[in-house]
Structure formats: structure tokens, C-alpha cells
Amino acid sequence: MAEVEETLKRIQSQKGVQGVIIVNSEGIPIKTTLDNSSTVQYAGLIHQLVMKARSTVRDIDPQNDLTFLRVRSKKNEIMIAPDKDYFLIVIQNPSD
Amino acid sequence: RPRHQLIRPKNKNASEKYSKQHYPKDISPLVLTSATQELFGCCADRDVTRESPHKLLKKEDIIQDIKRRAAVSDFSPVKQIVLEYPDEELLLVFDRDFTYGQSFYLVITPEPPQAAVSEVVELERIKTPEPKQWISLGSELEIEEETVKETRDKLRYRFSRVRRKFGAPVCFSDRNTADAKDGHLECAAYPDSRFSIKQLQRDCGIQAVPTLQSSTKNIFTQYKPRDLSDQERESIVQSENLKNFCSSVTSRLVTIHNEQITNVFFDDWKDLGTSPEADDWSGKVSEGLTLHQAFTDQVYTKDRRISCVNWHPALYGVIAVALTEKKEQPFTFDARPSLIVFFCFSDPFNPQLLLECPDDIFAFEFCPSDPNIIVGGCVNGQIVLWDISAHVTHLQWTQSGGKKDLTDIKESKTPVVRYCAVSAVESSHKTRITDVQWLPPTFEVTRMGVPVENKFNTSVQVVSCSPDGTLMFWDVRLPRLLSQHAAERKQTSDEKAHLTPYSVPDTFKHLDRTWKPLFRVLMSQCECERECLFLKSSDRLLTCPGVNLASMPAGINDVLFCFSPVSGTKPLHCFNAHHWLVNSVQRSPFFRDIILSTGGWNFAIWKEGVMDGPLIFSHSSEQVCTAGCWSLSRPAVFYIGKDDGSIDVWDLLEKTSEPSQVYAHVTNAKITCIKPWSTARESRQHLLAVTDDDGVVRVFEIPKSLYVPSRNEVRQIFFLVFFSAFNYKNLKSTFNAVHTQSNCQTQEHNIKWKLMQLFIVHDLMCCM
């Protein structure tokens, strides 16, 4: 418990980070620093994106796998670190 | 008894069937004692078993047994039946399961039970069904197709050597199949397109689970995102798996988070704006004009004013100058003939070719489509034509540095070429010709003055102007054979083949002394009958058959105006800009409508179509500007020659109010002509020829900074200087309008740009 909390705190304290979400492999949020509605929205949408990205990578080379996904937009940046069972979503504002 | 032998051991199913029906009429349960069993050889579990419960008993034996043992006999209950039995044998069945209550039963009807027989027969029938008639569905055709059959007999070959070689040693060698042309046939593998299947459909899952369902029918379905209960969450959070995940991911994330994203496609070095050949810089780079060579000749050029200089368009290092007397006296006792002198880089002190002129030449030009034809305008108003094709080889030879052989008498003297044709005196200009220009090869002018497309793509017409107020168009072709121009030319060129250096080529024999202008334009309407009249036609005139787009700016005295031949004699525009003589007018080689003019104490840059005045007008310098020309490779650079022999190099991108470089006192005399030459093909030299009043031609080497254009220089110059200067008035009004709405961010950007433009224009305005 303490480790997870500590992780979240550590990431949250980085420069420009707006929110951190931990999601399980089905897209259900486990831990979050954002409000509920945003969390749910992010989790659902990003989960689909990660699945798509992962299948893309693996289709091209079945021995390859997705390690990191980064989506830059005009206003902020979303960084996703996928894993076997969970993935971590970090929303940050890079110009800060 | 075949009937009995048909009977097979009854299976369990049959006996089960019987158990359902108690005591069928045709059997009779029987108890047999062991003695009887011994007697008849049907001991239970020994002679008759479950598997083979049947035993045939002879009727006689049974009857004997009954007789012998009478009432004790087991068969006594069935005595009557046995006696009445028709057959000789009876069937005894061992009933192990006591289905009929006893351990044995006797089949008392002669025929075996119908059910058993029928079943047995039916079983047999089922077991061996008859094959159905085969219906052809086409499969035999397919098989027929696929079978491999021999189409012909196998061929047999028998190889043997001649008999005498039998037993002799054999020599085998290898041969590559690729050596012989048809050494082998192969069937190459190729990717078959039938096997590439594209995946057009894909399954993907969406996370949405309906939560509410009405019982009767589904009126609406509401979706709610899946969520975990608190306990589940707790358990996951506590799990080891999540802890590992967190630790592994955090390190990765933090390092990536700290990276700065750079644009990998951006080349900082290139963007610095250095010259394109960044790798070509040697240690010593001269920043200014360096003197490359100076040409002068004691005999011919000394103390004479050079009125015109031209580079040979085809040969590198050959320069021609026209010389006139310094003092403008119509009659001079100077016995020196009028000449155009050709110099070559390899020999700066001896001219290579001399062109004899009827009189002093003020202006001459090489024909753009044929550099062997030269037209010149004389002091007396006549037009002169030369053809130097006979001497081109000589020029080339000397240009390549061939040493003169002193023993060869023929080569020791400089060849002199006499003019091929000169115009008729009465139809030429009345006073001196100040400028001649070839019309570009793309168009020509008819007798009526209408410019039409030139089908032959050779320059055939010349324009000349003179202070007598006329502009004359000359055509070098035979007047009546204009249509057969090409053929004519070819013929005349063939005739030139065998000529000695001192005879006159026949090229323009048809014109000699009878040459009349094609048509003439009178310019005397405008109040500009003054001394010098210069005419320069542009290198690139638009050609549109039927539509006149040709215009030639002519600078007169203090007036600069443009006119077009079709409109006849009326000039299109008239500007009074220079306060004195306009001595050079030139279009920019990069922009069709930008013209540089020098005259008096300033120079001006004009844009065609702008009626208000020049775009840029320099402030008056102390010296009279006597010559000006654009740089051939950089749109922002031009050179101005002065009265005191100095050269100003202007770079509009660097400074707009003063020259970027000043070379004072390059010569002691007035600079009369500046002409650049770019030899980009052969060497990296860019040269500038500067001529003066003393008969010396100086050739300068232009430094890289002045001939290598910066990136987008054309665009920069266009927008920064010409466009903004042109738009100054519009700019001011828009600036005021925009200034009032300065809150919007995009407007801000626009304002900044406009401010910048304004500053530049302001700079320029200060010059005026």
C-alpha cells in the first residue's frame, strides 16, 4: 500500500504533472489523483488506444512489444507506461 | 438341419425382449436335474453356457428317457409335446438368467420363434447392405483431369562411344550451365498474388456493460463504466504484482519525463544562414574586389575613352572594347583608325582581334544567338555589322593560352576584321548612335511595329537610338526572303567556310550600304531632345503572340520613360528623376520589372507599373554616377561607377542607405562602363570588367560574399525592399487600422511584421 502511494506521490511531484492514474488490464482505474469523471474518461479511452498500439507493434513483429506510449497535444501530454497487468497514465503539461 | 443351424446365439437384447413377454406359447420352461443333464450332455455351464445355450436333443432320446424313468423323468411334463413333435430334434435352451422361471426351456414348436428368426434374419440383412447405384456428380471428370497420364511413350536413348574408344580413358570436365545460352531451363519462384490475403475485418472490444434492463422489453439501455468494488481495489493495491509494476514503471517514466523533445529534423548549422558551400572555405577569403587583370594597349587603346565593353558570350576570358576619342570633335586629325579591340586573358597587352569600323563606335553588342555577329552603332549614325566567325578559332586558341610562334608570319600581326555591312547613310540616324541592342531571340517586330513570336529563335533584329529623337528597328535578314530565313542563313554560313582572314565575309552582303531600318519610332514629342539617349532592352521579354507585352525603358537626360512599340510613338510613362544625363539603364536579371538607372548624382531603382516614382532613390553623392549594373548572381547587389574612378558596391540586404563597399580611385579617370561576367560553368570566378576614360580595362574578381546569394535572397529582397517600398502608402493606412485592434494575438503578430516593414521603408525614405 505504502509503495503504491509513494509512487504516486513521487510522480505527482514532478514538474508539470497534472494527474496520475493506475489502470488494470481491463481498463478499470485502480488508483488516481484526478476526479472520478476524468479518471473514468481517461481510463476508458486510453485503454483502447494502448490496446491498439500494442497490437500494432505486435502485428508488425510478433516478438516485439510496446514499452511506452506518448501522446503530445497542443495543451498537454499524456504518457502511458504499459505492463502485463496494469498501466500507468500520466497527464502533464510539458511547457511548465 | 439348416433351419436350426441358422440360429445363432441369441444376444442379450433378444432375451431381454423375451423377458418382457412372459411364457411365449412356443416354449416350455423345464427343470433338468444334473443326472439328466449328464445323460443328455447338457450340463449347465459346461456343455451349455450363457454364450451357447442351445442344445439339440434327439426326440428318440427324450422318449426313451421318459419310458425308462417314467414320472421321474424331467421331461414328463412335456411328454405329450415331445410325442407330438414332428421333427427329430428338439431345441433345448439353457436359460441361465431364469427369464422364464427355470434353468432350461424347451422349444416346443417346430419352427423356431418367429421373433428370434426374424430378428436374426434382419440382423443379417442389416449387416450386409447392398451397394447403391453410383450417381455421377462430376467427380470422375475431376479425377480424370488430375491424374497424371503419359501422353506419349517414354523415349529411350542409348549413348555409346565409337567402338575403337572402348576401354580408352575418359576425360570428364565440368561445365557451368550459365556458360551456354540454353544451358538450363528454370522455373523461377515468384510470389503468387492469390496468396496474399488482406485482413479487412478486425474484432475489437469495447468496454461497456449494460446495467439496466427493463423486464418486458428493452426500451433503453444505459451504459455505465465498469468499476471495482472497494474490497477488490484494496486487494489489488495490496498485491505484490502492483508493487512490482510501480517500481519498474516509475524509473522508466521519470527518465523519459525529464527528456526534452527536440526536433530531430532541424539542422541548426544550415539554419545559421551560411553560404551553401560551407565546406569550401579556405583560409584566405578576400572580401572585396580584387584586381584580376588589366588590359591596355599602347597603340590602340591608350588615351582613348572606352565607350563600351562587352564580354564575349561564349568564350571565357575574351573581352571587347570600343574606343572613341576623348574630345568630342567631329573632325580629328588623329590618324588612328576606329576599332573594336578584343583582349584575351592570356595576353593582357596585345589585342587579339581588331574590328575595323567606319567611324568611332559608341555602342556595340554581340548577337545573343550567334556570338560571331556583332552590331555596332557609329558616331555618324550608321549601323555596322561584323562577322568574326573566321577568327573564332584564333580567339579560342589564344584564349586557351596558345603561345604565338614568332616564326609564323601570319600569326604575328593582330588580325583585323572589316565590317560586313553598314547601313545606308541617308536612312540612318542623323547624329551619333548612343545605343544598340539586339532584340531577344524570342520575339521579333514586324514592319508595323507589332511584336510577334520569333519562330527561328535567333536574334535577327536590332534596335538603335540616337539623340535625333528616333528609335530604329533593323532587321539583319534579306527583306524579301524573310520566310526563308533559316535556309538563307545556312547557305551564307557555308559560304564562309573558305575565307582568308583579310577578306570580308559575305554574311551581310545583302545589307551593305543599302540597309534600311525596318521601321522607326519618333520620340520627339516629349521634350527630351538632349544629348544622350540610352536604350536597353531587357533580356527577358514576355512573348505572347497577339498581345503586346514588350516595353523598353529608355533613359533620356533627366527623364526615364518606358514605351511599347505598338502604341507607336507615345511613351507610356515619363519620369523626371535624374537631374542630368541618364547614362545607364538596366533591368534586374532576377526581376522582370525592376530597373536600375544611373544618372546625374544619383541612381534609382524603378518598378514597372509603379507610377509614383522610383522605389529607391539614392541620396546625391559627391560624384557623378557614370555607370551602373546589376550583379548577375545576387539580386540585392549592384555596382555603381563614379566620375572619380571609384566603384560603389551596394548590397540592399546589408545596407539600404549607403553602399556596403566603396573602392575609391580604382582608376584615375572616369569610369565609363561596368559589366559583370559569371563564369559559373568553367571556374568559380565571377568577374567584373571596369573601363575608364584612359583606355584601360580592369577586370576584378568578385569575392564570394558578393556573388553567392544567401538563402531565399530573391524572396527576401523582393519582400523587404521592393514590395514594402511599393506598399508604403497602403501600409500606413493598414497599420492605422490594425493598430486599433491590438488585443488579438494574431493581430499582434501582424503588427510586428508591419512595423518591421515600416522601419525598412522609413530607412529608405531617409535617403530621399
PDB file of C-alpha atoms in Angstrom, chain B residues 44-224:
ATOM      1  CA  ALA B  44     -25.126 -76.362 -17.077  1.00  0.00           C
ATOM      2  CA  ASP B  45     -22.137 -74.114 -17.512  1.00  0.00           C
ATOM      3  CA  ARG B  46     -20.261 -76.940 -19.070  1.00  0.00           C
ATOM      4  CA  ASP B  47     -21.903 -78.084 -22.198  1.00  0.00           C
ATOM      5  CA  VAL B  48     -24.271 -75.274 -22.442  1.00  0.00           C
ATOM      6  CA  THR B  49     -23.299 -71.896 -21.333  1.00  0.00           C
ATOM      7  CA  ARG B  50     -24.621 -68.418 -21.480  1.00  0.00           C
ATOM      8  CA  GLU B  51     -22.859 -67.860 -24.738  1.00  0.00           C
ATOM      9  CA  SER B  52     -24.086 -71.018 -26.334  1.00  0.00           C
ATOM     10  CA  PRO B  53     -27.243 -72.009 -24.575  1.00  0.00           C
ATOM     11  CA  HIS B  54     -28.664 -74.068 -27.405  1.00  0.00           C
ATOM     12  CA  LYS B  55     -28.619 -77.827 -27.475  1.00  0.00           C
ATOM     13  CA  LEU B  56     -30.342 -80.063 -29.838  1.00  0.00           C
ATOM     14  CA  LEU B  57     -31.789 -83.149 -28.350  1.00  0.00           C
ATOM     15  CA  LYS B  58     -32.974 -86.128 -30.227  1.00  0.00           C
ATOM     16  CA  LYS B  59     -36.609 -86.825 -29.850  1.00  0.00           C
ATOM     17  CA  GLU B  60     -35.952 -90.522 -29.552  1.00  0.00           C
ATOM     18  CA  ASP B  61     -33.640 -89.990 -26.651  1.00  0.00           C
ATOM     19  CA  ILE B  62     -36.190 -87.964 -24.855  1.00  0.00           C
ATOM     20  CA  ILE B  63     -38.831 -90.560 -25.484  1.00  0.00           C
ATOM     21  CA  GLN B  64     -36.545 -93.277 -24.223  1.00  0.00           C
ATOM     22  CA  ASP B  65     -35.832 -91.314 -21.124  1.00  0.00           C
ATOM     23  CA  ILE B  66     -39.465 -90.823 -20.483  1.00  0.00           C
ATOM     24  CA  LYS B  67     -40.113 -94.528 -20.936  1.00  0.00           C
ATOM     25  CA  ARG B  68     -37.307 -95.524 -18.711  1.00  0.00           C
ATOM     26  CA  ARG B  69     -37.812 -93.183 -15.920  1.00  0.00           C
ATOM     27  CA  ALA B  70     -41.437 -92.503 -16.333  1.00  0.00           C
ATOM     28  CA  ALA B  71     -42.627 -89.985 -13.836  1.00  0.00           C
ATOM     29  CA  VAL B  72     -39.191 -89.238 -12.501  1.00  0.00           C
ATOM     30  CA  SER B  73     -38.020 -88.041 -15.870  1.00  0.00           C
ATOM     31  CA  ASP B  74     -37.603 -84.389 -16.162  1.00  0.00           C
ATOM     32  CA  PHE B  75     -39.242 -84.454 -19.468  1.00  0.00           C
ATOM     33  CA  SER B  76     -42.509 -85.880 -18.202  1.00  0.00           C
ATOM     34  CA  PRO B  77     -44.376 -82.579 -18.143  1.00  0.00           C
ATOM     35  CA  VAL B  78     -43.640 -82.156 -21.803  1.00  0.00           C
ATOM     36  CA  LYS B  79     -44.169 -85.737 -22.764  1.00  0.00           C
ATOM     37  CA  GLN B  80     -47.148 -85.016 -24.873  1.00  0.00           C
ATOM     38  CA  ILE B  81     -45.446 -82.200 -26.642  1.00  0.00           C
ATOM     39  CA  VAL B  82     -42.429 -84.247 -27.397  1.00  0.00           C
ATOM     40  CA  LEU B  83     -44.515 -87.067 -28.746  1.00  0.00           C
ATOM     41  CA  GLU B  84     -46.327 -84.711 -30.994  1.00  0.00           C
ATOM     42  CA  TYR B  85     -43.184 -83.047 -32.107  1.00  0.00           C
ATOM     43  CA  PRO B  86     -42.823 -83.540 -35.811  1.00  0.00           C
ATOM     44  CA  ASP B  87     -39.124 -83.153 -36.078  1.00  0.00           C
ATOM     45  CA  GLU B  88     -36.442 -85.454 -34.952  1.00  0.00           C
ATOM     46  CA  GLU B  89     -34.665 -82.985 -32.834  1.00  0.00           C
ATOM     47  CA  LEU B  90     -35.725 -80.587 -30.222  1.00  0.00           C
ATOM     48  CA  LEU B  91     -34.097 -77.452 -29.101  1.00  0.00           C
ATOM     49  CA  LEU B  92     -33.120 -77.055 -25.556  1.00  0.00           C
ATOM     50  CA  VAL B  93     -32.076 -73.697 -24.399  1.00  0.00           C
ATOM     51  CA  PHE B  94     -30.129 -73.033 -21.284  1.00  0.00           C
ATOM     52  CA  ASP B  95     -31.741 -70.200 -19.555  1.00  0.00           C
ATOM     53  CA  ARG B  96     -29.144 -69.013 -17.214  1.00  0.00           C
ATOM     54  CA  ASP B  97     -30.940 -65.921 -16.175  1.00  0.00           C
ATOM     55  CA  PHE B  98     -34.120 -67.770 -15.288  1.00  0.00           C
ATOM     56  CA  THR B  99     -36.069 -65.479 -17.554  1.00  0.00           C
ATOM     57  CA  TYR B 100     -38.904 -67.985 -17.664  1.00  0.00           C
ATOM     58  CA  GLY B 101     -38.533 -69.161 -14.176  1.00  0.00           C
ATOM     59  CA  GLN B 102     -36.482 -72.279 -14.790  1.00  0.00           C
ATOM     60  CA  SER B 103     -32.983 -73.051 -15.831  1.00  0.00           C
ATOM     61  CA  PHE B 104     -33.878 -74.629 -19.113  1.00  0.00           C
ATOM     62  CA  TYR B 105     -36.584 -74.310 -21.532  1.00  0.00           C
ATOM     63  CA  LEU B 106     -37.578 -76.421 -24.411  1.00  0.00           C
ATOM     64  CA  VAL B 107     -38.662 -75.028 -27.653  1.00  0.00           C
ATOM     65  CA  ILE B 108     -41.776 -76.936 -28.432  1.00  0.00           C
ATOM     66  CA  THR B 109     -42.784 -75.568 -31.717  1.00  0.00           C
ATOM     67  CA  PRO B 110     -41.039 -76.978 -34.700  1.00  0.00           C
ATOM     68  CA  GLU B 111     -40.277 -73.600 -36.048  1.00  0.00           C
ATOM     69  CA  PRO B 112     -38.068 -71.507 -34.014  1.00  0.00           C
ATOM     70  CA  PRO B 113     -39.744 -68.443 -32.528  1.00  0.00           C
ATOM     71  CA  GLN B 114     -40.677 -66.057 -35.193  1.00  0.00           C
ATOM     72  CA  ALA B 115     -39.305 -63.112 -33.446  1.00  0.00           C
ATOM     73  CA  ALA B 116     -35.894 -64.604 -32.970  1.00  0.00           C
ATOM     74  CA  VAL B 117     -35.668 -65.805 -36.507  1.00  0.00           C
ATOM     75  CA  SER B 118     -36.894 -62.629 -37.982  1.00  0.00           C
ATOM     76  CA  GLU B 119     -34.575 -60.672 -35.871  1.00  0.00           C
ATOM     77  CA  VAL B 120     -31.722 -62.843 -36.803  1.00  0.00           C
ATOM     78  CA  VAL B 121     -32.534 -62.592 -40.418  1.00  0.00           C
ATOM     79  CA  GLU B 122     -32.955 -58.907 -40.115  1.00  0.00           C
ATOM     80  CA  LEU B 123     -29.649 -58.631 -38.429  1.00  0.00           C
ATOM     81  CA  GLU B 124     -28.116 -60.405 -41.288  1.00  0.00           C
ATOM     82  CA  ARG B 125     -29.820 -58.163 -43.691  1.00  0.00           C
ATOM     83  CA  ILE B 126     -28.572 -55.074 -41.915  1.00  0.00           C
ATOM     84  CA  LYS B 127     -25.127 -56.390 -41.756  1.00  0.00           C
ATOM     85  CA  THR B 128     -24.660 -56.765 -45.447  1.00  0.00           C
ATOM     86  CA  PRO B 129     -26.424 -53.958 -47.228  1.00  0.00           C
ATOM     87  CA  GLU B 130     -26.320 -53.865 -50.953  1.00  0.00           C
ATOM     88  CA  PRO B 131     -24.340 -51.076 -52.579  1.00  0.00           C
ATOM     89  CA  LYS B 132     -26.420 -48.276 -54.106  1.00  0.00           C
ATOM     90  CA  GLN B 133     -26.227 -47.399 -57.697  1.00  0.00           C
ATOM     91  CA  TRP B 134     -23.453 -44.869 -58.224  1.00  0.00           C
ATOM     92  CA  ILE B 135     -24.722 -41.475 -59.492  1.00  0.00           C
ATOM     93  CA  SER B 136     -22.126 -39.490 -61.295  1.00  0.00           C
ATOM     94  CA  LEU B 137     -21.800 -35.985 -59.891  1.00  0.00           C
ATOM     95  CA  GLY B 138     -18.848 -34.992 -61.966  1.00  0.00           C
ATOM     96  CA  SER B 139     -16.138 -36.216 -59.724  1.00  0.00           C
ATOM     97  CA  GLU B 140     -14.819 -38.630 -62.249  1.00  0.00           C
ATOM     98  CA  LEU B 141     -14.083 -35.765 -64.552  1.00  0.00           C
ATOM     99  CA  GLU B 142     -12.017 -34.074 -61.905  1.00  0.00           C
ATOM    100  CA  ILE B 143     -10.155 -37.196 -61.222  1.00  0.00           C
ATOM    101  CA  GLU B 144      -9.615 -37.614 -64.875  1.00  0.00           C
ATOM    102  CA  GLU B 145      -8.161 -34.165 -65.041  1.00  0.00           C
ATOM    103  CA  GLU B 146      -5.889 -34.570 -62.124  1.00  0.00           C
ATOM    104  CA  THR B 147      -4.485 -37.899 -62.994  1.00  0.00           C
ATOM    105  CA  VAL B 148      -1.085 -37.976 -64.468  1.00  0.00           C
ATOM    106  CA  LYS B 149      -1.025 -39.848 -67.689  1.00  0.00           C
ATOM    107  CA  GLU B 150       1.661 -40.330 -70.142  1.00  0.00           C
ATOM    108  CA  THR B 151       0.916 -38.618 -73.350  1.00  0.00           C
ATOM    109  CA  ARG B 152       3.451 -40.469 -75.308  1.00  0.00           C
ATOM    110  CA  ASP B 153       5.736 -43.330 -74.969  1.00  0.00           C
ATOM    111  CA  LYS B 154       8.826 -42.871 -72.968  1.00  0.00           C
ATOM    112  CA  LEU B 155      11.789 -42.042 -75.074  1.00  0.00           C
ATOM    113  CA  ARG B 156      14.783 -44.184 -74.784  1.00  0.00           C
ATOM    114  CA  TYR B 157      18.190 -43.053 -75.669  1.00  0.00           C
ATOM    115  CA  ARG B 158      21.252 -45.064 -75.812  1.00  0.00           C
ATOM    116  CA  PHE B 159      24.574 -43.403 -75.824  1.00  0.00           C
ATOM    117  CA  SER B 160      27.719 -45.203 -76.738  1.00  0.00           C
ATOM    118  CA  ARG B 161      31.066 -44.247 -77.922  1.00  0.00           C
ATOM    119  CA  VAL B 162      32.651 -45.448 -81.064  1.00  0.00           C
ATOM    120  CA  ARG B 163      33.948 -48.881 -80.790  1.00  0.00           C
ATOM    121  CA  ARG B 164      37.574 -48.060 -81.046  1.00  0.00           C
ATOM    122  CA  LYS B 165      37.355 -45.920 -77.956  1.00  0.00           C
ATOM    123  CA  PHE B 166      36.014 -48.632 -75.834  1.00  0.00           C
ATOM    124  CA  GLY B 167      38.262 -49.122 -72.883  1.00  0.00           C
ATOM    125  CA  ALA B 168      40.101 -45.910 -73.535  1.00  0.00           C
ATOM    126  CA  PRO B 169      40.406 -43.482 -70.648  1.00  0.00           C
ATOM    127  CA  VAL B 170      37.685 -40.912 -70.364  1.00  0.00           C
ATOM    128  CA  CYS B 171      38.168 -37.314 -69.540  1.00  0.00           C
ATOM    129  CA  PHE B 172      35.296 -35.644 -67.770  1.00  0.00           C
ATOM    130  CA  SER B 173      35.095 -31.943 -67.214  1.00  0.00           C
ATOM    131  CA  ASP B 174      32.750 -29.549 -65.562  1.00  0.00           C
ATOM    132  CA  ARG B 175      30.682 -27.052 -67.341  1.00  0.00           C
ATOM    133  CA  ASN B 176      28.711 -24.291 -65.868  1.00  0.00           C
ATOM    134  CA  THR B 177      25.152 -24.187 -67.048  1.00  0.00           C
ATOM    135  CA  ALA B 178      25.310 -20.461 -67.237  1.00  0.00           C
ATOM    136  CA  ASP B 179      28.019 -20.611 -69.854  1.00  0.00           C
ATOM    137  CA  ALA B 180      25.874 -21.851 -72.626  1.00  0.00           C
ATOM    138  CA  LYS B 181      22.885 -19.839 -73.623  1.00  0.00           C
ATOM    139  CA  ASP B 182      20.290 -22.503 -73.178  1.00  0.00           C
ATOM    140  CA  GLY B 183      22.304 -24.489 -70.755  1.00  0.00           C
ATOM    141  CA  HIS B 184      19.375 -24.913 -68.455  1.00  0.00           C
ATOM    142  CA  LEU B 185      15.770 -24.075 -68.105  1.00  0.00           C
ATOM    143  CA  GLU B 186      14.497 -22.984 -64.836  1.00  0.00           C
ATOM    144  CA  CYS B 187      11.190 -22.312 -63.314  1.00  0.00           C
ATOM    145  CA  ALA B 188      11.757 -19.356 -61.084  1.00  0.00           C
ATOM    146  CA  ALA B 189       9.850 -18.870 -57.913  1.00  0.00           C
ATOM    147  CA  TYR B 190       7.595 -15.914 -57.793  1.00  0.00           C
ATOM    148  CA  PRO B 191       5.220 -14.575 -55.203  1.00  0.00           C
ATOM    149  CA  ASP B 192       1.739 -15.590 -56.120  1.00  0.00           C
ATOM    150  CA  SER B 193      -0.751 -12.855 -55.593  1.00  0.00           C
ATOM    151  CA  ARG B 194      -3.502 -15.290 -54.916  1.00  0.00           C
ATOM    152  CA  PHE B 195      -1.995 -15.943 -51.565  1.00  0.00           C
ATOM    153  CA  SER B 196      -1.967 -12.515 -50.151  1.00  0.00           C
ATOM    154  CA  ILE B 197      -4.995 -12.149 -48.025  1.00  0.00           C
ATOM    155  CA  LYS B 198      -5.759  -8.843 -46.510  1.00  0.00           C
ATOM    156  CA  GLN B 199      -7.386  -8.632 -43.217  1.00  0.00           C
ATOM    157  CA  LEU B 200     -10.345  -6.409 -43.706  1.00  0.00           C
ATOM    158  CA  GLN B 201     -12.211  -7.018 -40.550  1.00  0.00           C
ATOM    159  CA  ARG B 202     -10.986  -6.860 -37.108  1.00  0.00           C
ATOM    160  CA  ASP B 203     -12.569  -7.644 -33.816  1.00  0.00           C
ATOM    161  CA  CYS B 204     -12.202  -5.135 -31.146  1.00  0.00           C
ATOM    162  CA  GLY B 205     -13.696  -4.971 -27.753  1.00  0.00           C
ATOM    163  CA  ILE B 206     -15.376  -2.047 -26.163  1.00  0.00           C
ATOM    164  CA  GLN B 207     -15.859  -1.770 -22.511  1.00  0.00           C
ATOM    165  CA  ALA B 208     -19.473  -1.030 -21.913  1.00  0.00           C
ATOM    166  CA  VAL B 209     -21.779  -3.186 -19.910  1.00  0.00           C
ATOM    167  CA  PRO B 210     -25.479  -2.518 -19.812  1.00  0.00           C
ATOM    168  CA  THR B 211     -26.671  -2.173 -16.287  1.00  0.00           C
ATOM    169  CA  LEU B 212     -30.348  -1.524 -16.525  1.00  0.00           C
ATOM    170  CA  GLN B 213     -32.724  -3.744 -18.427  1.00  0.00           C
ATOM    171  CA  SER B 214     -36.426  -3.472 -18.316  1.00  0.00           C
ATOM    172  CA  SER B 215     -38.128  -6.768 -17.860  1.00  0.00           C
ATOM    173  CA  THR B 216     -40.540  -6.828 -20.742  1.00  0.00           C
ATOM    174  CA  LYS B 217     -38.632  -5.194 -23.467  1.00  0.00           C
ATOM    175  CA  ASN B 218     -35.518  -3.160 -23.758  1.00  0.00           C
ATOM    176  CA  ILE B 219     -36.761   0.372 -24.088  1.00  0.00           C
ATOM    177  CA  PHE B 220     -33.419   1.932 -23.364  1.00  0.00           C
ATOM    178  CA  THR B 221     -30.107   0.738 -22.239  1.00  0.00           C
ATOM    179  CA  GLN B 222     -27.858   2.772 -20.094  1.00  0.00           C
ATOM    180  CA  TYR B 223     -24.197   2.168 -20.000  1.00  0.00           C
ATOM    181  CA  LYS B 224     -22.082   2.691 -17.018  1.00  0.00           C
TER     182      LYS B 224
END
